[in-house]
Tab-separated table of C-alpha atoms in Angstrom:
chain	number	residue	atom	x	y	z
A	279	UNK	CA	11.238	134.377	-123.019
A	280	UNK	CA	7.608	133.814	-123.999
A	281	UNK	CA	7.744	130.400	-122.293
A	282	UNK	CA	8.963	131.965	-119.035
A	283	UNK	CA	6.181	134.579	-119.157
A	284	UNK	CA	3.560	131.872	-119.745
A	285	UNK	CA	4.977	129.741	-116.931
A	286	UNK	CA	4.828	132.781	-114.671
A	287	UNK	CA	1.182	133.372	-115.643
A	288	UNK	CA	0.367	129.763	-114.776
A	289	UNK	CA	2.099	130.112	-111.401
A	290	UNK	CA	0.236	133.391	-110.810
A	291	UNK	CA	-3.151	131.835	-111.549
A	292	UNK	CA	-2.436	128.777	-109.416
A	293	UNK	CA	-1.200	130.986	-106.583
A	294	UNK	CA	-4.281	133.227	-106.672
A	295	UNK	CA	-6.599	130.200	-106.773
A	296	UNK	CA	-4.782	128.878	-103.708
A	297	UNK	CA	-5.111	132.260	-101.956
A	298	UNK	CA	-8.845	132.399	-102.794
A	299	UNK	CA	-9.300	128.883	-101.427
A	300	UNK	CA	-7.399	129.754	-98.232
A	301	UNK	CA	-9.403	132.965	-97.858
A	302	UNK	CA	-12.707	131.113	-98.270
A	303	UNK	CA	-11.675	128.398	-95.797
A	304	UNK	CA	-10.497	130.981	-93.243
A	305	UNK	CA	-13.717	132.980	-93.572
A	306	UNK	CA	-15.789	129.799	-93.166
A	307	UNK	CA	-13.805	128.871	-90.042
A	308	UNK	CA	-14.314	132.391	-88.652
A	309	UNK	CA	-18.051	132.183	-89.314
A	310	UNK	CA	-18.246	128.829	-87.528
A	311	UNK	CA	-15.892	129.398	-84.582
A	312	UNK	CA	-15.012	133.106	-84.156
A	313	UNK	CA	-17.849	135.441	-85.133
A	314	UNK	CA	-20.882	136.022	-82.933
A	315	UNK	CA	-23.830	136.915	-85.114
A	316	UNK	CA	-27.012	138.692	-84.095
A	317	UNK	CA	-30.447	137.189	-84.630
A	318	UNK	CA	-30.743	138.825	-88.058
A	319	UNK	CA	-30.730	136.685	-91.195
A	320	UNK	CA	-29.737	137.402	-94.766
A	321	UNK	CA	-32.170	137.097	-97.624
A	322	UNK	CA	-31.887	133.979	-99.788
A	323	UNK	CA	-31.073	136.188	-102.795
A	324	UNK	CA	-28.052	137.632	-100.946
A	325	UNK	CA	-26.948	134.111	-100.019
A	326	UNK	CA	-27.227	132.887	-103.627
A	327	UNK	CA	-25.428	135.994	-104.887
A	328	UNK	CA	-22.565	135.290	-102.472
A	329	UNK	CA	-22.215	131.699	-103.673
A	330	UNK	CA	-22.358	132.820	-107.298
A	331	UNK	CA	-19.780	135.518	-106.614
A	332	UNK	CA	-17.167	133.065	-105.351
A	333	UNK	CA	-17.771	130.723	-108.286
A	334	UNK	CA	-17.421	133.657	-110.692
A	335	UNK	CA	-14.245	134.921	-108.993
A	336	UNK	CA	-12.596	131.511	-109.279
A	337	UNK	CA	-13.666	131.277	-112.918
A	338	UNK	CA	-12.228	134.749	-113.527
A	339	UNK	CA	-8.817	133.545	-112.384
A	340	UNK	CA	-9.035	130.416	-114.548
A	341	UNK	CA	-9.895	132.559	-117.582
A	342	UNK	CA	-6.595	134.409	-117.138
A	343	UNK	CA	-4.508	131.284	-117.834
A	344	UNK	CA	-3.177	131.044	-121.404
A	345	UNK	CA	-4.956	128.288	-123.350
A	346	UNK	CA	-1.726	126.816	-124.736
A	347	UNK	CA	-0.638	125.093	-121.539
A	348	UNK	CA	2.705	123.528	-122.422
A	349	UNK	CA	2.324	121.289	-125.483
A	350	UNK	CA	3.607	118.315	-123.524
A	351	UNK	CA	6.598	120.169	-122.144
A	352	UNK	CA	7.160	120.315	-118.413
A	353	UNK	CA	6.208	123.592	-116.787
A	354	UNK	CA	8.973	125.268	-114.880
A	355	UNK	CA	8.068	127.143	-111.733
A	356	UNK	CA	8.816	130.816	-112.170
A	357	UNK	CA	8.484	132.615	-108.855
A	358	UNK	CA	8.574	136.369	-109.455
A	359	UNK	CA	8.924	139.327	-107.119
A	360	UNK	CA	5.225	140.128	-107.424
A	361	UNK	CA	4.305	136.636	-106.170
A	362	UNK	CA	6.325	137.250	-103.009
A	363	UNK	CA	4.923	140.770	-102.509
A	364	UNK	CA	1.355	139.576	-103.156
A	365	UNK	CA	1.568	136.635	-100.743
A	366	UNK	CA	3.220	138.777	-98.050
A	367	UNK	CA	0.497	141.415	-98.352
A	368	UNK	CA	-2.177	138.696	-98.351
A	369	UNK	CA	-0.860	137.222	-95.079
A	370	UNK	CA	-0.572	140.667	-93.468
A	371	UNK	CA	-4.112	141.722	-94.456
A	372	UNK	CA	-5.579	138.329	-93.482
A	373	UNK	CA	-4.012	138.498	-90.025
A	374	UNK	CA	-5.444	141.970	-89.454
A	375	UNK	CA	-8.863	140.932	-90.725
A	376	UNK	CA	-8.894	137.975	-88.355
A	377	UNK	CA	-7.809	140.157	-85.409
A	378	UNK	CA	-10.549	142.673	-86.166
A	379	UNK	CA	-13.209	139.970	-86.431
A	380	UNK	CA	-12.020	138.514	-83.114
A	381	UNK	CA	-12.284	141.980	-81.516
A	382	UNK	CA	-15.876	142.297	-82.781
A	383	UNK	CA	-16.763	138.811	-81.506
A	384	UNK	CA	-15.223	139.520	-78.095
A	385	UNK	CA	-17.518	142.520	-77.669
A	386	UNK	CA	-20.350	140.012	-77.223
A	387	UNK	CA	-18.506	137.594	-74.916
A	388	UNK	CA	-17.504	137.623	-71.266
A	389	UNK	CA	-13.965	136.963	-70.024
A	390	UNK	CA	-14.499	133.190	-70.132
A	391	UNK	CA	-15.513	133.339	-73.816
A	392	UNK	CA	-19.238	132.755	-73.323
A	393	UNK	CA	-21.617	134.828	-75.446
A	394	UNK	CA	-23.492	137.142	-73.067
A	395	UNK	CA	-25.236	139.561	-75.435
A	396	UNK	CA	-25.943	140.252	-79.080
A	397	UNK	CA	-25.939	144.044	-78.819
A	398	UNK	CA	-23.614	146.373	-80.682
A	399	UNK	CA	-20.729	148.079	-78.887
A	400	UNK	CA	-17.873	150.348	-79.952
A	401	UNK	CA	-14.788	148.297	-80.855
A	402	UNK	CA	-11.242	149.366	-79.953
A	403	UNK	CA	-7.820	147.964	-80.780
A	404	UNK	CA	-5.806	147.104	-83.884
A	405	UNK	CA	-7.075	149.027	-86.935
A	406	UNK	CA	-10.281	150.025	-85.120
A	407	UNK	CA	-8.275	152.949	-83.744
A	408	UNK	CA	-8.259	154.462	-87.260
A	409	UNK	CA	-11.396	153.218	-89.013
A	410	UNK	CA	-14.856	151.942	-88.165
A	411	UNK	CA	-14.648	148.911	-90.430
A	412	UNK	CA	-11.061	147.698	-90.676
A	413	UNK	CA	-12.216	144.197	-91.571
A	414	UNK	CA	-13.715	145.652	-94.765
A	415	UNK	CA	-10.492	147.516	-95.490
A	416	UNK	CA	-8.530	144.286	-94.938
A	417	UNK	CA	-10.857	142.529	-97.408
A	418	UNK	CA	-9.956	145.131	-100.021
A	419	UNK	CA	-6.245	144.676	-99.283
A	420	UNK	CA	-6.627	140.905	-99.672
A	421	UNK	CA	-8.022	141.374	-103.182
A	422	UNK	CA	-5.331	143.945	-104.016
A	423	UNK	CA	-2.721	141.415	-102.878
A	424	UNK	CA	-4.176	138.905	-105.336
A	425	UNK	CA	-3.998	141.514	-108.104
A	426	UNK	CA	-0.322	141.951	-107.281
A	427	UNK	CA	0.217	138.172	-107.265
A	428	UNK	CA	-1.361	138.018	-110.739
A	429	UNK	CA	1.346	140.365	-111.966
A	430	UNK	CA	-0.277	143.780	-111.421
A	431	UNK	CA	-1.166	144.180	-115.120
A	432	UNK	CA	-4.312	142.003	-115.067
A	433	UNK	CA	-7.142	144.393	-115.965
A	434	UNK	CA	-9.862	141.806	-115.377
A	435	UNK	CA	-8.762	141.222	-111.795
A	436	UNK	CA	-8.551	144.974	-111.170
A	437	UNK	CA	-12.252	145.080	-112.135
A	438	UNK	CA	-12.858	142.521	-109.360
A	439	UNK	CA	-10.860	144.755	-106.988
A	440	UNK	CA	-13.012	147.745	-107.969
A	441	UNK	CA	-16.176	145.744	-107.280
A	442	UNK	CA	-14.813	144.772	-103.841
A	443	UNK	CA	-13.835	148.403	-103.195
A	444	UNK	CA	-17.319	149.780	-103.907
A	445	UNK	CA	-19.082	146.913	-102.129
A	446	UNK	CA	-16.965	147.191	-98.971
A	447	UNK	CA	-16.928	151.009	-99.033
A	448	UNK	CA	-20.742	151.137	-99.110
A	449	UNK	CA	-20.985	148.649	-96.242
A	450	UNK	CA	-18.355	150.601	-94.275
A	451	UNK	CA	-20.153	153.934	-94.727
A	452	UNK	CA	-23.447	152.419	-93.558
A	453	UNK	CA	-21.755	150.843	-90.541
A	454	UNK	CA	-19.880	154.081	-89.733
A	455	UNK	CA	-23.153	156.035	-89.848
A	456	UNK	CA	-24.751	153.442	-87.550
A	457	UNK	CA	-21.944	153.859	-84.987
A	458	UNK	CA	-22.135	157.667	-85.142
A	459	UNK	CA	-25.919	157.658	-84.797
A	460	UNK	CA	-26.108	155.160	-81.924
A	461	UNK	CA	-23.018	156.016	-79.847
A	462	UNK	CA	-22.665	159.672	-78.825
A	463	UNK	CA	-19.112	159.102	-77.574
A	464	UNK	CA	-17.991	157.474	-80.810
A	465	UNK	CA	-14.411	158.601	-81.679
A	466	UNK	CA	-14.631	161.562	-84.073
A	467	UNK	CA	-11.221	160.925	-85.662
A	468	UNK	CA	-12.192	157.534	-87.096
A	469	UNK	CA	-12.780	157.290	-90.798
A	470	UNK	CA	-15.271	154.804	-92.220
A	471	UNK	CA	-13.091	152.619	-94.442
A	472	UNK	CA	-9.566	153.736	-95.363
A	473	UNK	CA	-7.298	155.126	-92.614
A	474	UNK	CA	-6.817	158.915	-92.802
A	475	UNK	CA	-8.653	159.099	-96.143
A	476	UNK	CA	-12.253	157.783	-96.265
């Protein structure tokens, strides 16, 4: 029984590392080919913090793997229900995040796909009907999906989820306030971050 639990932990860690890698690759691709950024730049400290964050997150997953790998025995693949639920939620949240980022990018493009302005506009469609920053909410759901894929009980990863929650919630509140301040016709029913709640 202990062997099956350890094998499952190894599968969980490998799966979450794969999901993190896919998430990073997708976000890089979106930055290069989907998003339309304004002329603003981030500070070098923010850039370095971001790089350090992703290295630390990957290391956090690796630290969750039991040290006693298999003592020369072959690992058996133990797919559990929480792996399936976590991956399904990850795909769902990633698709919504991509849709929302495409909606934001299209606000700055004409019908032929050429960038025509760098100004801010009110987005509509998909989760934007409920919240101001659905891409931030999707980011939180992506990290929750990884917590589920790790077996739900991983306290260390839930600390990562809490960090993502507070980080994304703060950004969402600031963005929501910006929309309300700059667009008098901004939909009053929209929440900042979590549909119907916050």
